[in-house]
Coordinates of C-alpha atoms in Angstrom, one line a residue:
T1 CA -0.5 0.7 -0.1
E2 CA 0.7 4.2 -0.2
D3 CA 2.0 3.3 3.6
S4 CA 4.3 0.3 3.4
K5 CA 5.5 2.7 0.7
L6 CA 6.3 5.8 2.6
V7 CA 7.5 3.4 5.4
Q8 CA 10.0 1.8 3.4
E9 CA 11.0 5.0 2.0
G10 CA 11.5 6.6 5.6
L11 CA 13.7 3.1 6.1
K12 CA 15.9 3.8 3.3
G13 CA 17.4 7.3 5.3
E14 CA 15.8 9.8 3.6
S15 CA 15.6 12.6 5.8
S16 CA 11.6 13.7 5.9
I17 CA 9.2 12.4 3.5
T18 CA 6.3 14.1 2.6
K19 CA 3.0 13.3 0.6
I20 CA -0.5 14.6 -0.2
Q21 CA -3.6 12.7 -0.8
S22 CA -6.7 13.5 -1.6
A23 CA -9.3 12.8 1.0
G24 CA -12.5 13.4 0.8
K25 CA -13.8 17.5 0.8
G26 CA -9.8 18.1 1.7
E27 CA -6.7 16.2 1.5
L28 CA -4.8 14.4 3.6
I29 CA -1.3 15.3 4.1
K30 CA 1.6 12.7 5.3
G31 CA 4.8 13.3 6.5
V32 CA 8.0 10.8 7.4
V33 CA 10.3 11.0 9.6
P34 CA 13.2 7.8 9.6
I35 CA 13.9 7.4 13.2
Y36 CA 17.8 7.0 14.2
P37 CA 19.5 5.1 17.2
A38 CA 21.8 7.0 19.4
G39 CA 24.9 6.8 17.5
K40 CA 25.5 8.1 14.3
G41 CA 25.7 6.8 11.0
E42 CA 23.6 3.8 11.1
K43 CA 20.5 2.5 9.8
P44 CA 17.3 4.1 10.7
V45 CA 15.3 1.9 13.4
G46 CA 12.2 2.9 12.7
V47 CA 10.1 6.1 11.2
V48 CA 7.3 8.4 12.7
I49 CA 4.4 8.9 9.9
V50 CA 2.1 12.1 11.1
N51 CA -0.9 12.7 8.7
Y52 CA -3.1 15.8 8.7
F53 CA -6.1 16.5 7.2
V54 CA -6.1 20.2 5.4
P55 CA -10.0 20.6 4.5
L56 CA -10.4 22.3 0.6
S57 CA -10.9 25.5 1.1
L58 CA -7.8 25.9 2.9
V59 CA -6.5 24.0 -0.3
T60 CA -7.7 26.1 -2.5
K61 CA -5.8 28.9 -1.2
M62 CA -2.6 26.9 -0.1
A63 CA -2.4 26.1 -3.8
E64 CA -3.0 29.5 -5.0
I65 CA -0.7 30.3 -2.5
S66 CA 1.9 27.9 -4.2
S67 CA 1.2 29.0 -7.9
T68 CA 1.7 32.2 -6.9
F69 CA 4.9 31.5 -5.2
A70 CA 6.1 29.3 -7.9
E71 CA 5.3 32.4 -10.4
Y72 CA 7.1 35.0 -7.8
K73 CA 10.3 32.3 -8.4
Q74 CA 9.8 32.4 -11.6
L75 CA 9.4 36.3 -12.2
K76 CA 12.4 36.4 -9.8
M77 CA 14.3 34.3 -12.4
L78 CA 13.1 36.7 -15.0
K79 CA 14.0 39.4 -13.5
N80 CA 17.1 40.5 -15.1
P81 CA 16.1 39.5 -18.6
I82 CA 13.0 41.6 -17.9
K83 CA 14.5 44.6 -16.6
T84 CA 16.8 44.2 -19.4
S85 CA 13.6 44.0 -22.3
Y86 CA 12.6 47.6 -20.5
F87 CA 15.3 49.6 -20.1
I88 CA 15.7 48.5 -23.9
T89 CA 11.9 49.6 -24.7
L90 CA 12.9 52.6 -22.3
S91 CA 15.6 53.4 -24.9
I92 CA 14.2 52.5 -28.1
V93 CA 11.1 54.8 -27.0
T94 CA 13.5 57.5 -25.9
L95 CA 15.3 57.5 -28.8
L96 CA 12.5 57.5 -30.8
I97 CA 11.3 60.3 -29.0
I98 CA 15.1 62.2 -29.8
F99 CA 14.7 61.9 -33.2
S100 CA 11.2 63.3 -33.5
A101 CA 11.9 66.0 -31.9
T102 CA 15.1 66.5 -33.8
W103 CA 13.2 65.6 -37.0
F104 CA 10.6 68.1 -35.8
G105 CA 13.5 70.9 -35.1
F106 CA 15.0 70.6 -38.5
Y107 CA 11.5 70.7 -40.0
L108 CA 10.2 73.4 -38.0
A109 CA 13.5 75.5 -38.6
K110 CA 13.5 74.8 -41.9
E111 CA 9.5 76.1 -41.8
I112 CA 11.7 79.2 -39.8
T113 CA 14.3 79.3 -41.3
V114 CA 14.1 79.2 -45.2
P115 CA 11.3 81.8 -45.8
V116 CA 13.6 84.0 -42.8
Q117 CA 16.2 83.4 -45.9
K118 CA 14.0 84.7 -48.4
L119 CA 13.0 87.7 -46.8
A120 CA 16.7 88.5 -46.2
N121 CA 17.3 88.3 -49.4
G122 CA 15.3 89.7 -50.6
I123 CA 16.0 92.7 -48.3
H124 CA 19.4 92.6 -50.1
E125 CA 17.1 92.8 -53.6
V126 CA 15.3 95.5 -52.5
A127 CA 18.3 97.4 -50.9
N128 CA 20.2 97.2 -54.4
G129 CA 16.7 98.4 -55.9
N130 CA 14.8 96.0 -57.2
L131 CA 11.5 96.8 -55.5
D132 CA 9.3 94.3 -57.8
L133 CA 10.4 91.6 -55.8
H134 CA 6.9 89.3 -54.4
I135 CA 7.3 86.9 -52.0
E136 CA 4.9 84.3 -51.8
A137 CA 3.8 83.6 -48.4
G138 CA 2.7 80.1 -48.2
T139 CA 1.6 79.8 -44.6
D140 CA -1.0 82.0 -42.3
D141 CA 1.2 82.0 -39.3
E142 CA 3.2 84.8 -38.4
I143 CA 5.8 84.3 -40.9
G144 CA 2.8 84.5 -43.4
S145 CA 1.8 87.5 -42.0
L146 CA 6.0 88.8 -41.8
M147 CA 6.3 88.2 -45.6
N148 CA 2.7 90.1 -46.7
S149 CA 4.3 92.9 -44.4
F150 CA 6.7 92.6 -46.4
N151 CA 5.6 92.3 -49.7
K152 CA 3.5 95.3 -48.7
M153 CA 6.3 97.2 -47.9
T154 CA 7.8 96.8 -51.2
F155 CA 4.5 97.7 -53.2
D156 CA 4.6 100.7 -50.9
L157 CA 8.5 101.8 -51.2
K158 CA 7.7 100.8 -55.3
A159 CA 4.5 103.6 -55.4
S160 CA 6.3 105.8 -53.3
K161 CA 9.3 106.4 -55.5
S162 CA 7.5 106.2 -58.9
M163 CA 6.2 109.4 -56.7
L164 CA 8.7 110.7 -56.0
E165 CA 10.8 110.3 -59.5
E166 CA 7.4 111.8 -61.1
A167 CA 7.8 115.3 -58.7
N168 CA 11.6 115.2 -59.0
I169 CA 11.0 115.6 -62.9
G170 CA 8.2 117.8 -61.8
L171 CA 11.1 119.8 -60.0
E172 CA 13.8 119.6 -62.3
N173 CA 10.9 121.6 -65.0
T174 CA 10.5 123.7 -62.3
N175 CA 14.3 124.3 -61.6
I176 CA 14.9 124.9 -65.6
E177 CA 11.8 126.9 -65.8
L178 CA 13.2 129.1 -63.4
D179 CA 16.5 128.9 -64.3
Q180 CA 15.3 130.3 -67.8
R181 CA 13.3 132.7 -66.1
R182 CA 15.9 133.8 -64.3
R183 CA 18.3 134.2 -67.2
Y184 CA 15.8 136.6 -68.7
M185 CA 15.4 138.1 -65.9
E186 CA 19.5 139.3 -65.8
I187 CA 19.3 139.5 -69.0
L188 CA 16.3 141.9 -69.1
L189 CA 18.1 144.0 -66.2
K190 CA 21.8 143.4 -67.9
N191 CA 20.2 145.5 -71.0
V192 CA 17.7 147.9 -69.4
G193 CA 18.5 151.5 -69.5
A194 CA 17.4 152.6 -65.9
G195 CA 19.0 151.0 -62.8
V196 CA 17.3 148.0 -61.1
I197 CA 17.8 147.1 -57.6
S198 CA 15.8 144.8 -55.5
I199 CA 15.5 144.2 -51.6
D200 CA 14.4 141.4 -49.5
K201 CA 12.0 141.7 -46.5
E202 CA 15.3 142.0 -44.2
G203 CA 16.5 145.1 -45.8
R204 CA 19.7 143.4 -48.3
V205 CA 20.1 144.0 -51.7
S206 CA 19.0 141.1 -54.3
T207 CA 20.2 141.9 -57.0
I208 CA 21.1 145.0 -58.7
N209 CA 21.8 145.2 -62.1
K210 CA 24.5 147.4 -64.4
S211 CA 22.9 151.4 -64.9
A212 CA 22.6 151.1 -61.0
E213 CA 26.2 150.2 -61.0
K214 CA 27.1 152.8 -63.1
I215 CA 24.8 154.9 -61.4
F216 CA 26.2 154.5 -58.0
G217 CA 29.1 153.6 -58.5
I218 CA 29.3 150.7 -56.9
T219 CA 29.7 146.3 -57.9
P220 CA 27.5 143.5 -56.9
E221 CA 30.7 142.7 -54.4
Q222 CA 29.6 145.6 -52.5
A223 CA 25.5 145.5 -52.8
I224 CA 24.5 141.8 -52.8
N225 CA 23.4 140.1 -49.4
K226 CA 24.6 144.2 -47.6
S227 CA 21.5 145.9 -45.9
Y228 CA 20.1 148.9 -48.1
N229 CA 21.5 151.4 -45.8
E230 CA 25.3 149.8 -45.8
V231 CA 24.8 150.4 -49.5
F232 CA 23.6 153.9 -49.6
A233 CA 25.6 155.0 -46.8
S234 CA 27.2 157.9 -48.2
E235 CA 26.0 161.0 -46.8
Y236 CA 25.3 161.9 -51.3
L237 CA 22.8 159.0 -50.7
N238 CA 21.5 159.8 -48.2
G239 CA 17.8 160.7 -49.8
V240 CA 17.5 157.5 -51.3
K241 CA 18.2 155.7 -48.0
K242 CA 15.3 158.5 -46.8
L243 CA 13.6 157.2 -49.8
L244 CA 13.4 153.9 -48.8
E245 CA 13.1 153.8 -45.5
E246 CA 9.9 155.9 -45.7
V247 CA 8.6 153.2 -48.2
T248 CA 9.7 150.6 -46.1
C249 CA 7.6 151.7 -43.4
S250 CA 4.5 152.9 -45.4
T251 CA 1.8 150.6 -46.5
G252 CA 1.5 152.0 -49.7
G253 CA 2.3 150.2 -53.3
T254 CA 4.3 152.2 -54.9
I255 CA 6.2 155.8 -54.4
K256 CA 7.4 157.8 -57.4
R257 CA 9.7 161.3 -56.5
Q258 CA 12.4 162.9 -59.0
I259 CA 15.1 163.9 -56.7
R260 CA 18.7 165.4 -57.8
L261 CA 21.8 163.6 -56.2
S262 CA 25.6 165.7 -55.5
L263 CA 27.9 162.6 -57.2
P264 CA 31.3 163.1 -56.1
D265 CA 31.7 163.9 -60.0
E266 CA 28.2 164.8 -61.2
T267 CA 24.9 165.7 -60.5
L268 CA 22.0 163.3 -61.4
T269 CA 18.6 164.4 -61.5
L270 CA 16.6 160.6 -61.3
L271 CA 13.6 159.5 -61.0
I272 CA 13.2 156.7 -58.4
S273 CA 10.1 154.6 -58.9
V274 CA 9.7 152.0 -55.4
A275 CA 7.6 149.5 -55.4
V276 CA 6.3 147.0 -52.6
L277 CA 6.4 143.6 -52.7
R278 CA 3.9 141.2 -51.4
D279 CA 2.5 137.6 -51.4
E280 CA -0.7 136.3 -51.9
D281 CA -1.5 136.9 -48.5
K282 CA -0.4 140.4 -48.8
N283 CA 2.6 139.4 -46.5
Y284 CA 5.7 141.6 -46.9
M285 CA 8.4 140.5 -49.2
G286 CA 10.0 143.7 -49.9
L287 CA 11.2 146.5 -52.4
V288 CA 12.1 146.5 -56.2
V289 CA 13.3 150.2 -57.0
V290 CA 13.9 151.7 -60.7
F291 CA 16.3 154.7 -60.9
D292 CA 15.3 156.5 -64.5
D293 CA 18.2 158.7 -64.9
L294 CA 17.1 162.0 -66.1
T295 CA 20.1 164.2 -66.4
Q296 CA 20.2 163.8 -70.5
L297 CA 16.9 164.2 -71.0
Q298 CA 16.5 167.6 -68.5
K299 CA 20.0 168.5 -70.7
A300 CA 18.1 168.1 -74.3
Q301 CA 14.7 169.4 -73.0
R302 CA 17.0 172.4 -71.4
A303 CA 19.1 172.9 -75.3
E304 CA 14.8 172.6 -77.3
A305 CA 13.8 174.9 -75.2
W306 CA 16.8 177.6 -75.5
R307 CA 16.7 176.7 -79.5
E308 CA 12.9 177.9 -79.4
V309 CA 13.9 180.5 -77.1
A310 CA 16.5 182.1 -79.9
R311 CA 14.3 181.4 -82.7
R312 CA 11.4 183.0 -81.2
I313 CA 13.9 185.8 -80.7
A314 CA 15.1 185.5 -83.8
H315 CA 11.2 185.9 -85.2
E316 CA 10.6 188.9 -82.9
I317 CA 13.7 190.9 -84.3
K318 CA 13.1 189.7 -88.0
N319 CA 9.7 191.7 -88.0
P320 CA 10.4 195.7 -87.3
L321 CA 12.9 194.8 -90.6
T322 CA 10.3 193.8 -93.2
P323 CA 8.8 196.9 -93.5
I324 CA 11.9 198.9 -93.4
K325 CA 12.6 196.5 -96.3
L326 CA 10.2 196.8 -98.1
S327 CA 10.3 200.9 -98.1
A328 CA 13.9 200.5 -99.4
Q329 CA 13.0 198.1 -101.7
R330 CA 10.0 200.4 -103.5
L331 CA 12.3 204.0 -102.8
R332 CA 15.0 202.1 -105.1
K333 CA 12.3 201.2 -107.5
R334 CA 11.5 204.3 -107.6
Y335 CA 14.5 206.5 -107.7
L336 CA 17.2 203.9 -109.3
N337 CA 16.4 205.7 -113.0
K338 CA 17.0 209.1 -111.6
F339 CA 19.4 208.5 -109.9
S340 CA 21.7 207.1 -113.4
D341 CA 21.1 209.8 -115.1

């Protein structure tokens, strides 16, 4: 039987033997321990057999504990391989994350650096004068907004450049026209017989023609950009200075006055016309002074007057001699023959 087998195994010198058998609603645990005599190294003289009945519920728990312990032992054996597999998995995931982050960084950098590079090249082109450049935005984010702003800037710069070129052309034409007018006025003032001097609102002489230079014996260097008080500071030009001061202080438009100037070499009779210059808003801009030399005209008028006086005197002298001449002619005709006889 089973028990005899256990006894025989115990007598063989086994340290302990445990057997589990099913028994109804539980399990029967049999334990066999050999009995040795007092001396060592001898064979067992007997065995002790112990039976312990374990209920089914406890058996089930024990089975679960045994199974769990077996799994634990198995897992303990697989601890290092599992740790290694987890480490490998974590490493792979980490590398994947790093690779993904690196790729995304390069991709994002490309999405930023390429448009920025285009923008930098565009700025260089615009700096070189190429205002026809247009950069495609491609996206609706901040970079795209920056591209659109750049395109708007180039468009505005092109429009401003066109307007500026048109304004420059108009300004050049205006300058040419003004220069032509200035040259015409210079030629006109140079060839006009009357002396002409213009004075700005600060009282400085701005232009003087040849006739005025000749009349007053001054050069352009002595008059241009000088105060008229300084130009006409000489005592013999005091009358001209007073007239200009009078016109400057008055509210009138034009004053004409004939004066005599006793210059060092000669005495001149001048008809001075002073016109006040005002702009569209009636603001004072300066004076234009015209000097007409009447000296030769007055001499001619005096000579003509003396000729008229001489003619009249001759006529008056001639009138009394006419009857005397007629009487002499009649007497001659009457008495010529008698005197001949």
